[in-house]
Short mmCIF file of C-alpha atoms and ligand atoms in Angstrom, two decimals:
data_model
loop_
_atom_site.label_atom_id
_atom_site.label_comp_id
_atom_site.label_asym_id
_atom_site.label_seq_id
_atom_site.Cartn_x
_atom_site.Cartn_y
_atom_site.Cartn_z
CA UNK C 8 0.00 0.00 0.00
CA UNK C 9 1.12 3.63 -1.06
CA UNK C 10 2.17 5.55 2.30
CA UNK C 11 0.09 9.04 1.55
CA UNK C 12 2.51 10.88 3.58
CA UNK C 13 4.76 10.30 1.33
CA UNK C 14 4.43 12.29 -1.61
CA UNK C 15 4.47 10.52 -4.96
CA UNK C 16 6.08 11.56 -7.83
CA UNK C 17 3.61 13.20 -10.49
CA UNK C 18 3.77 11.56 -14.29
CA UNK C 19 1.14 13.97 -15.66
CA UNK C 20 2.56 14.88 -19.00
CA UNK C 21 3.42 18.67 -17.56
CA UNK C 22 5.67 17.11 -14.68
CA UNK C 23 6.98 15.04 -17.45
CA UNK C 24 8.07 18.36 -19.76
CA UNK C 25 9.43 19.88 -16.15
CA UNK C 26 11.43 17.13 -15.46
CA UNK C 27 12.64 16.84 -19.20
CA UNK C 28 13.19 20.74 -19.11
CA UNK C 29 15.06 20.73 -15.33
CA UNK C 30 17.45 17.91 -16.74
CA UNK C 31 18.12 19.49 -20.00
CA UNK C 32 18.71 23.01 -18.75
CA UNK C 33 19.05 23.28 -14.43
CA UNK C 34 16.29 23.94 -12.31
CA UNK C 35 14.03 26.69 -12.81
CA UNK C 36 13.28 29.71 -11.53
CA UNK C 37 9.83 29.80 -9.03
CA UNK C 38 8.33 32.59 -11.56
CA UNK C 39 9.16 30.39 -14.42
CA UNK C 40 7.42 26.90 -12.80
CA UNK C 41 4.66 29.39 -11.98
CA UNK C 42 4.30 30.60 -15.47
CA UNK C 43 4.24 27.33 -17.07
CA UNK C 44 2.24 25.50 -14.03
CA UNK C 45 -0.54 28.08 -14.61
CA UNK C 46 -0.33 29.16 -18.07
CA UNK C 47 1.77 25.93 -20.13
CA UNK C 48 -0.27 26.26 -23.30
CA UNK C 49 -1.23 22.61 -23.56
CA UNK C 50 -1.22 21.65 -19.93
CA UNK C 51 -1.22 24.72 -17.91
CA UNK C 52 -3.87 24.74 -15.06
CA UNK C 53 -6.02 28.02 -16.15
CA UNK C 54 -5.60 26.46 -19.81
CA UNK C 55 -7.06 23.45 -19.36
CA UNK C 56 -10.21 24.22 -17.31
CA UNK C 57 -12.65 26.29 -15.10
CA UNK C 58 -11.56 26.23 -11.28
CA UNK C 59 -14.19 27.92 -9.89
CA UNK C 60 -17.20 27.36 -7.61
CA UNK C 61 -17.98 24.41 -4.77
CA UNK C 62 -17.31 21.62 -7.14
CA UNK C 63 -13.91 23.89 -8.42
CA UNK C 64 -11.11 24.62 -6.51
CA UNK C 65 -11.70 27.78 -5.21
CA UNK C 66 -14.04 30.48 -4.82
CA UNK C 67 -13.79 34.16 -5.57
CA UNK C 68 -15.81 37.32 -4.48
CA UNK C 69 -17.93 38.12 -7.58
CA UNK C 70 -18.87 33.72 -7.46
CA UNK C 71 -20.12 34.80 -4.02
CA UNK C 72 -22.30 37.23 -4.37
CA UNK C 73 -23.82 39.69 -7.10
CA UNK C 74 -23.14 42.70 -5.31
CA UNK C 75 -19.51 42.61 -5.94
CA UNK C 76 -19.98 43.02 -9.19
CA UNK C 77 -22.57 45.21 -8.73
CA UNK C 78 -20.86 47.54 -6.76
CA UNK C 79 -17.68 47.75 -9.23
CA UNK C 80 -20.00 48.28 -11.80
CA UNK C 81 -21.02 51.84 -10.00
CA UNK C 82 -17.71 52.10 -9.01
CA UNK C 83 -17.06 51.92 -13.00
CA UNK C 84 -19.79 54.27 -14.02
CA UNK C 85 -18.52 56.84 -10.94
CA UNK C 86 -15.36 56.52 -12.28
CA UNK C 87 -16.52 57.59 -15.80
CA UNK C 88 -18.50 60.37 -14.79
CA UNK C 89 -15.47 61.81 -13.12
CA UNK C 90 -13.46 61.74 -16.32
CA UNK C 91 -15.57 63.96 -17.51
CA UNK C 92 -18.12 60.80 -19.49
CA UNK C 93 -15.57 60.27 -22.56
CA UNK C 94 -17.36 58.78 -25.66
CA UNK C 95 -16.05 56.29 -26.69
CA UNK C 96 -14.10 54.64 -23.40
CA UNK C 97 -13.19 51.24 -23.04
CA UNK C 98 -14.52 49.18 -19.92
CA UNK C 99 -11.12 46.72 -19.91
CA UNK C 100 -10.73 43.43 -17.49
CA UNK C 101 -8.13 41.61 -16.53
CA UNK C 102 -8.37 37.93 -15.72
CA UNK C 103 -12.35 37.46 -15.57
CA UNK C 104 -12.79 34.08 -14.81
CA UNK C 105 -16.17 33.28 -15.67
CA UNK C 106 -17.38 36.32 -16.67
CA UNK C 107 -19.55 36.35 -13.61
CA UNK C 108 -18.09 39.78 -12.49
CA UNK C 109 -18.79 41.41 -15.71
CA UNK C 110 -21.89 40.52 -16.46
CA UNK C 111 -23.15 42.14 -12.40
CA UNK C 112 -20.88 45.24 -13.88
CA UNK C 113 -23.06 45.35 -17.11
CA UNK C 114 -26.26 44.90 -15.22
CA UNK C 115 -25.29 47.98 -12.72
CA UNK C 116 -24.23 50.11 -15.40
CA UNK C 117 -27.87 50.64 -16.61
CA UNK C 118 -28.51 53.08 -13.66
CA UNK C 119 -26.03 55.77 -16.37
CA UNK C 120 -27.83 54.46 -19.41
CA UNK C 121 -25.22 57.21 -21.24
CA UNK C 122 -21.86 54.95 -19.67
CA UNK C 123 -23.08 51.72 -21.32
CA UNK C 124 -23.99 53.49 -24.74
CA UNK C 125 -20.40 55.23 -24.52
CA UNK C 126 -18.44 51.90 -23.92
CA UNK C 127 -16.94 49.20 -25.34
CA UNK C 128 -15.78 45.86 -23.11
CA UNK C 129 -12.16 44.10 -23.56
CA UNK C 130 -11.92 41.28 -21.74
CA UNK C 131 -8.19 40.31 -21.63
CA UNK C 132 -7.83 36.33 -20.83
CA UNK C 133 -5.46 33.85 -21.82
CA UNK C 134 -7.28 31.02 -21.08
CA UNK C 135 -9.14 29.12 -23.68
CA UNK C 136 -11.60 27.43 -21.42
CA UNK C 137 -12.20 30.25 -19.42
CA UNK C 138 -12.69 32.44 -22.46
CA UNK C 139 -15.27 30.10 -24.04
CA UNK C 140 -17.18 30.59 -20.51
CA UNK C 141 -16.83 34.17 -20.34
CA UNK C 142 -18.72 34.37 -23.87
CA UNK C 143 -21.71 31.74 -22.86
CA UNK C 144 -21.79 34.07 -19.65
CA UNK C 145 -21.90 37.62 -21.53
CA UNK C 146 -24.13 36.73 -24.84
CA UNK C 147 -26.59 38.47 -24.10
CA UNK C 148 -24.70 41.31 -22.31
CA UNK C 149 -26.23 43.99 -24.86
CA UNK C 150 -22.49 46.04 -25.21
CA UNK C 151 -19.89 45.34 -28.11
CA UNK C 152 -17.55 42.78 -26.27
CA UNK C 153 -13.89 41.81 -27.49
CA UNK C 154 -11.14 39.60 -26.01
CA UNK C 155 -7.30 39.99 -26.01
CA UNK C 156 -4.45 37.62 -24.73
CA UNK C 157 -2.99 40.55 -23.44
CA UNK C 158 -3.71 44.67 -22.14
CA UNK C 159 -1.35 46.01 -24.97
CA UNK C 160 -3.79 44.60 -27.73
CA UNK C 161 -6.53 47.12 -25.98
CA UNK C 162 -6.83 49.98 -28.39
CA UNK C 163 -5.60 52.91 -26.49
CA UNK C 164 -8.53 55.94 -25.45
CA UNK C 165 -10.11 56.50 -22.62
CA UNK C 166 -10.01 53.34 -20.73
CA UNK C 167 -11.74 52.13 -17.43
CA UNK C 168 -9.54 48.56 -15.74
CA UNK C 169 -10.53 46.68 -13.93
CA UNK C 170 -8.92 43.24 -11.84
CA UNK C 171 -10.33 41.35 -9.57
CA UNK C 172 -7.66 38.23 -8.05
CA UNK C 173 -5.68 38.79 -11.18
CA UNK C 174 -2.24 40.14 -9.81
CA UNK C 175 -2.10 37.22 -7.33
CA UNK C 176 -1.80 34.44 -10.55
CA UNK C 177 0.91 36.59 -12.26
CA UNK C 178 4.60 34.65 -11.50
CA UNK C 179 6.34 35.65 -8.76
CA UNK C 180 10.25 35.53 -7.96
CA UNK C 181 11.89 34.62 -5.26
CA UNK C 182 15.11 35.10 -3.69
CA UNK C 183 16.69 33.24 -1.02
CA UNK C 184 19.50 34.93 1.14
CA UNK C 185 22.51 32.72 2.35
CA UNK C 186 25.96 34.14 3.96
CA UNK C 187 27.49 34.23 0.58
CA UNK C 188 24.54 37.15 -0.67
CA UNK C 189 21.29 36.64 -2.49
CA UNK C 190 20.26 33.68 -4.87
CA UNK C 191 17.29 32.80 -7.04
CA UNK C 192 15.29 30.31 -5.47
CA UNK C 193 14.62 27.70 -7.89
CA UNK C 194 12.83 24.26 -8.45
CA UNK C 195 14.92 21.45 -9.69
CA UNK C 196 15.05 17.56 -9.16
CA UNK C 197 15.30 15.40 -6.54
CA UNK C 198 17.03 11.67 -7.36
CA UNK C 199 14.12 10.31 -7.04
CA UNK C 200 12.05 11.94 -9.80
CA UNK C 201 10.27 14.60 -7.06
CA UNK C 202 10.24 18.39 -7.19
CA UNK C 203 12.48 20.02 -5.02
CA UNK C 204 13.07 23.82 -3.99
CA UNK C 205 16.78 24.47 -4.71
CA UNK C 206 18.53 27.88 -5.57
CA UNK C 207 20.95 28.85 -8.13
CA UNK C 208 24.65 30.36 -7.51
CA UNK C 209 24.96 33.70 -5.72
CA UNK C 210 23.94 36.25 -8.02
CA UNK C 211 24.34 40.24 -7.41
CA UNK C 212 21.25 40.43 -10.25
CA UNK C 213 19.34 38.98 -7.59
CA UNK C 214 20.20 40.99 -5.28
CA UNK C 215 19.54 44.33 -6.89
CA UNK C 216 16.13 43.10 -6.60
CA UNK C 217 16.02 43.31 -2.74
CA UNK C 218 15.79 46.57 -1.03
CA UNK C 219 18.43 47.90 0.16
CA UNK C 220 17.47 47.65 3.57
CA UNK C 221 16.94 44.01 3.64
CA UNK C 222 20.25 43.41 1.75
CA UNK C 223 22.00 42.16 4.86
CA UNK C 224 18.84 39.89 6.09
CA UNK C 225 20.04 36.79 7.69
CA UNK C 226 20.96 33.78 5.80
CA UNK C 227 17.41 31.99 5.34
CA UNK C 228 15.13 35.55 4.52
CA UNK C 229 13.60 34.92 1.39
CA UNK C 230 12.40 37.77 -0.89
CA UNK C 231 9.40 37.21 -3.51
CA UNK C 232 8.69 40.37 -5.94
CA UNK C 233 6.63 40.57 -9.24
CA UNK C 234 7.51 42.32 -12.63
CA UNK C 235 6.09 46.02 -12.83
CA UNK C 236 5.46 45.56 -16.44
CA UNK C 237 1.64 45.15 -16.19
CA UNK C 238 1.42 47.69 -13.90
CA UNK C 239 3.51 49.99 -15.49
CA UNK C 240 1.13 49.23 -18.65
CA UNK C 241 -2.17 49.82 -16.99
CA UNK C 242 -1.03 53.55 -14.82
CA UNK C 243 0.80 54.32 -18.32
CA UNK C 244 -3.16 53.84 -19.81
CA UNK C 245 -5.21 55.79 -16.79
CA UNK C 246 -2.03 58.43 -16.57
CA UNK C 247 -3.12 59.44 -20.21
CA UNK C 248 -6.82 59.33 -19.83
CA UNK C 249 -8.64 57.08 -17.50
CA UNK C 250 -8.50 55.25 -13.50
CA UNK C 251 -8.08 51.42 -12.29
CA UNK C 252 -9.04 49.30 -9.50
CA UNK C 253 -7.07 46.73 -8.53
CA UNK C 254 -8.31 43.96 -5.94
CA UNK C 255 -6.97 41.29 -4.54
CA UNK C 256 -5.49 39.50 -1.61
CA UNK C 257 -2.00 40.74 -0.09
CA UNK C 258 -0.32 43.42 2.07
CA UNK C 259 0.09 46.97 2.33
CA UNK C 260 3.50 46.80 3.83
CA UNK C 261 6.25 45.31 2.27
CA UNK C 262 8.05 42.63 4.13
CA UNK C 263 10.57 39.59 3.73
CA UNK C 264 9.05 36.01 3.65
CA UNK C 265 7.77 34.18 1.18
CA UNK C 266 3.36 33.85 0.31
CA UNK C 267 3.63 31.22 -2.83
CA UNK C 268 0.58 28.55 -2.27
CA UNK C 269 -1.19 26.02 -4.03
CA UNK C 270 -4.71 25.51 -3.53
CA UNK C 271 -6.97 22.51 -4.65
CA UNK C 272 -10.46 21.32 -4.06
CA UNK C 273 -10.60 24.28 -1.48
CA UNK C 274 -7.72 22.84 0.35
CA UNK C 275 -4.21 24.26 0.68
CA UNK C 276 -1.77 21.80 -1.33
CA UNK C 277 2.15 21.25 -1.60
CA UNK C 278 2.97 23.94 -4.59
CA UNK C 279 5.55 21.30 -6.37
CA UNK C 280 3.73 18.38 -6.16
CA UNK C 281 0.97 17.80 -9.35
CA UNK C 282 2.40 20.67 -11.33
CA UNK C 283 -0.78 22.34 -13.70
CA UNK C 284 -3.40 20.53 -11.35
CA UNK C 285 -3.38 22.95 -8.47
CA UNK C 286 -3.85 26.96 -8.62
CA UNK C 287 -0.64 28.28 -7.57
CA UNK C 288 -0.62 32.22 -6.16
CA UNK C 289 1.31 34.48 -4.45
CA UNK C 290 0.46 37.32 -2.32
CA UNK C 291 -0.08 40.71 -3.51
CA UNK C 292 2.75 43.76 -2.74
CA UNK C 293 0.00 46.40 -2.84
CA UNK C 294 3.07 48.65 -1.87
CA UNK C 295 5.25 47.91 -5.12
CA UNK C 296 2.24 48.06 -7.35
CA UNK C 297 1.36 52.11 -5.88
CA UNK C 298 5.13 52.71 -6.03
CA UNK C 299 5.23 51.24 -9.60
CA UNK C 300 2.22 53.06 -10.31
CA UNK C 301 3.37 56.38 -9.52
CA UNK C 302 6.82 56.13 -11.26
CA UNK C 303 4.39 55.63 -14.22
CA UNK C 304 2.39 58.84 -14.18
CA UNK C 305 -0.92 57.38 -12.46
CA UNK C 306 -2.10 59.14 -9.17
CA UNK C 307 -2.57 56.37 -6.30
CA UNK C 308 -5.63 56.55 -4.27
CA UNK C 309 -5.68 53.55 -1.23
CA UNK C 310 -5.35 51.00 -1.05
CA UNK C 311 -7.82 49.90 1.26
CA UNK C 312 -9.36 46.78 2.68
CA UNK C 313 -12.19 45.11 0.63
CA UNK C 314 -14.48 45.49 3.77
CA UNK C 315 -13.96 49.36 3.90
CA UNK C 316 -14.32 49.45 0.24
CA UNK C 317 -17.27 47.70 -0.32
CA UNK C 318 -18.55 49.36 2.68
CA UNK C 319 -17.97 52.88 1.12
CA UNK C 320 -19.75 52.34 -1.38
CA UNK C 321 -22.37 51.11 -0.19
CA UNK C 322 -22.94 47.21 0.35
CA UNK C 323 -24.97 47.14 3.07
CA UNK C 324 -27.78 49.28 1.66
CA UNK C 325 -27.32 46.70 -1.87
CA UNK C 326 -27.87 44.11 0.71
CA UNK C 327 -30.69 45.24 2.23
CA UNK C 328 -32.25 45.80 -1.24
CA UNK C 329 -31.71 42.87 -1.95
CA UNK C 330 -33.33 41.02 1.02
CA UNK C 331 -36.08 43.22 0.62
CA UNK C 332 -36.76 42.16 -3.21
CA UNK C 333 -36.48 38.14 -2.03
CA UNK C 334 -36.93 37.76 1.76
CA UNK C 335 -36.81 33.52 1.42
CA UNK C 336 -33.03 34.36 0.11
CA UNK C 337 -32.15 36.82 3.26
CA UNK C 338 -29.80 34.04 5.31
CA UNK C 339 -27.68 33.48 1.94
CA UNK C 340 -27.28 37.44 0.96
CA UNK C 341 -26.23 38.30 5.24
CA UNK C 342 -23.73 35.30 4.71
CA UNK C 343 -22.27 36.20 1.55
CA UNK C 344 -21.99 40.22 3.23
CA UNK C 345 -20.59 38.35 6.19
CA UNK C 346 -18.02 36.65 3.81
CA UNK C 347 -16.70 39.47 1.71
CA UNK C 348 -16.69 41.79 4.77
CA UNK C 349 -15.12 39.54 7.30
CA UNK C 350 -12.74 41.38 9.16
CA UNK C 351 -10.51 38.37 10.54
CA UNK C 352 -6.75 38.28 9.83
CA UNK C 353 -7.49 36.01 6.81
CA UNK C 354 -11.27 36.77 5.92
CA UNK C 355 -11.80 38.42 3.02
CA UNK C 356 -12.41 41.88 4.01
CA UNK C 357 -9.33 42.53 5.71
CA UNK C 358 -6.54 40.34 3.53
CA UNK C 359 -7.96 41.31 0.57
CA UNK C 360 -7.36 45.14 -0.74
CA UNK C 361 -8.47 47.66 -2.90
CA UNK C 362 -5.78 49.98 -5.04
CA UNK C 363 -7.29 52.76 -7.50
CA UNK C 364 -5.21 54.75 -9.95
CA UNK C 365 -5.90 57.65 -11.67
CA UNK C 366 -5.06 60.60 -14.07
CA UNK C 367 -3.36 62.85 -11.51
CA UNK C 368 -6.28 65.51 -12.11
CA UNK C 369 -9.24 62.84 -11.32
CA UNK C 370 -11.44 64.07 -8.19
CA UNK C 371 -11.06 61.03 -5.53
CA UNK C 372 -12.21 57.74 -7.02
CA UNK C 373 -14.88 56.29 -4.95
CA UNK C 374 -14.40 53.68 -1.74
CA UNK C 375 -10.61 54.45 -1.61
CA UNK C 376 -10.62 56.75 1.45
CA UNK C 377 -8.18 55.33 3.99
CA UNK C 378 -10.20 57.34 6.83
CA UNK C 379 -14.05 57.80 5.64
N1 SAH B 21 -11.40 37.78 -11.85
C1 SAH B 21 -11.99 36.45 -11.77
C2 SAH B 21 -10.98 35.32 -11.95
C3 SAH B 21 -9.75 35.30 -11.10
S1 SAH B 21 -8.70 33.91 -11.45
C4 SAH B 21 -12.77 36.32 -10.48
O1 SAH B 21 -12.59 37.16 -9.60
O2 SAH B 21 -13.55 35.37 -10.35
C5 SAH B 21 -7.50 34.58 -12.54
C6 SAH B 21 -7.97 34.89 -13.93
O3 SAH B 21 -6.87 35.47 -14.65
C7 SAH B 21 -8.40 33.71 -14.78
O4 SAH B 21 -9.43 34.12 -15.63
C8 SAH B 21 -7.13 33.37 -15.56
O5 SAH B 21 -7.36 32.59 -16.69
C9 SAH B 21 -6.64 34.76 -15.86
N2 SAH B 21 -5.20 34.92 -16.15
C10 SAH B 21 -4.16 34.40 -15.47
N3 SAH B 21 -2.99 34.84 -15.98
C11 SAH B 21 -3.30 35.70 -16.98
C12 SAH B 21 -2.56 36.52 -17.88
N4 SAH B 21 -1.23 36.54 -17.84
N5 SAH B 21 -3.22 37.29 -18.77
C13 SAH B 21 -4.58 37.28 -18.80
N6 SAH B 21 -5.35 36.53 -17.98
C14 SAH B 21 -4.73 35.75 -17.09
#
């Protein structure tokens, strides 16, 4: 009988190609198993399927409840309405999963009849699956709808973003201190066929990447940090004309450690192990994306925690709307507002954050007050 403490050494055709690829050329970096665990364009683990929901692997705010997506969509047409209402602007998201959030967005944004005639919707998504979801979710969404594999394929113009637990699937790096200096931290082989964490040889590239104040951290610290590009990219967009709202799960305060995790059938999983059948994330530097941000031209405005966003703008009214319109459905609407709000170290309203950024002369973008 197999021992299930032991873990077992994955012959999925992925772990196959990373083992091939790890003998061939050295281990590889954690943002490059990341990339190719989620995104491999075969056998990655967005490209092959829909995670989402009870039966899924995880769950996400707008699959909980309408009024997330109802509430960005107000968010969206607030937004618009300070920019003075360009015609035409483009309503652009990032990662949407389903399609769940967008189509709550849509529905919302008939209160400013004027914001859905004015806009057309980009939906940028590299997964196949998901995309083919996304369009049996939005056909009868009413608004001219187009997808991209990527923001830079968005025609540029007034432009509205909008993310929701995107950031967290983007690779992240990591580098491992030892007395020597800083090294990559990497994933190669171990003799018998598993996955190992490993790093590569001291590298001052690596440590460039660290700030300076950490340089000297004790042999161990591990730092994890994300390209700017994307970003860079979407303040470059709302610095010419336009604002963004970033969401997602992280901290405010940048720190050493290390946040990479694997997550399957609503369980935490071993992030080497079954490479493309788990959904691998990393935490969210809400600090390097402002600081990013800013170095791009877009003014910063938060972040703040989902709970005192969503309670800016408004949920608890939405919800009692909403209880009001179908009283049989009031226990599942207070525990959805109990889940999105919920203010414990890891509930959703207080580990997850909201970021805004704007055009530098944008009046305040709504929710994003640190001190309402
Ligand atoms: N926003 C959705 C889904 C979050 S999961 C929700 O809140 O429910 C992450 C989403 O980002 C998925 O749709 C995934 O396919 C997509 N994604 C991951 N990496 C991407 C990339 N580099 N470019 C575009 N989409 C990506």
């Amino acid at each position: 009988m197999t021992d299930p403490t032991v873990p077992t050494c994955s012959t999925s055709p992925l772990a196959e190609e990373l083992r091939r690829k790890i003998r061939d050329r050295g281990p590889l970096p954690v943002a490059d198993w990341m990339a190719l665990c989620l995104g491999h364009p075969q056998h990655g683990y967005y490209t092959t399927r829909d995670p989402f929901g009870a039966a899924g692997d995880f769950t996400t705010a707008p699959e909980i409840s309408q009024m997330f997506g109802e509430l960005l969509g107000l968010w969206a047409a607030a937004a618009w309405q300070l920019m003075g209402a360009p015609v035409p602007v483009r309503l652009v998201e990032l990662g949407p999963g389903r399609g769940t959030m967008m189509a709550d967005v849509l529905r919302a944004a008939r209160v400013l009849p004027a914001f859905r005639a004015a806009m057309t919707v980009h939906l940028v998504e590299t997964s196949p699956v998901l995309e083919r979801r996304q369009r049996e979710t939005l056909a009868a969404a009413g608004v001219p709808i187009a997808w991209h594999h990527d923001l830079a394929a968005v025609p540029d113009g007034a432009t509205i973003v909008l993310a929701n637990e995107f950031f967290d699937s983007l690779p992240v790096h990591q580098a491992v201190k030892s007395v020597a200096g800083w090294h990559a931290r990497t994933v190669g082989l171990a003799p018998d066929g598993r996955f190992v964490f490993d790093v590569g040889p001291e590298d001052p590239a690596v440590a460039a990447q660290v700030p300076e104040f950490w340089r000297s951290a004790p042999a161990g610290a591990i730092f994890e940090w994300r390209d700017d590009a994307v970003v860079q990219a979407i303040a470059a967009r709302v610095a010419r004309q336009g604002a963004a709202l970033v969401v997602d799960y992280g901290h405010v305060d940048q720190d050493l450690g290390e946040t990479l995790q694997a997550v399957r059938a609503h369980d935490f999983v071993d992030p080497l192990q079954n490479p493309g059948e788990a959904d691998l994330t990393a935490h969210v530097d809400f600090c390097a994306l402002a600081r990013a941000a800013a170095a791009a031209g877009a003014r910063v405005d938060g972040p703040v925690t989902q709970g005192g966003f969503l309670r800016q703008l408004g949920i608890a009214t939405r919800a009692d709307t909403l209880k009001a319109a179908a009283p049989q459905k009031a226990a599942e609407i207070d525990a959805a507002l109990a889940r999105l709000l919920d203010p414990a170290k890891t509930g959703m309203g207080s580990l997850f954050k909201a970021l805004g950024l704007a055009h530098p002369s944008l009046l305040p973008l709504p929710g994003l007050d640190p001190a309402p």
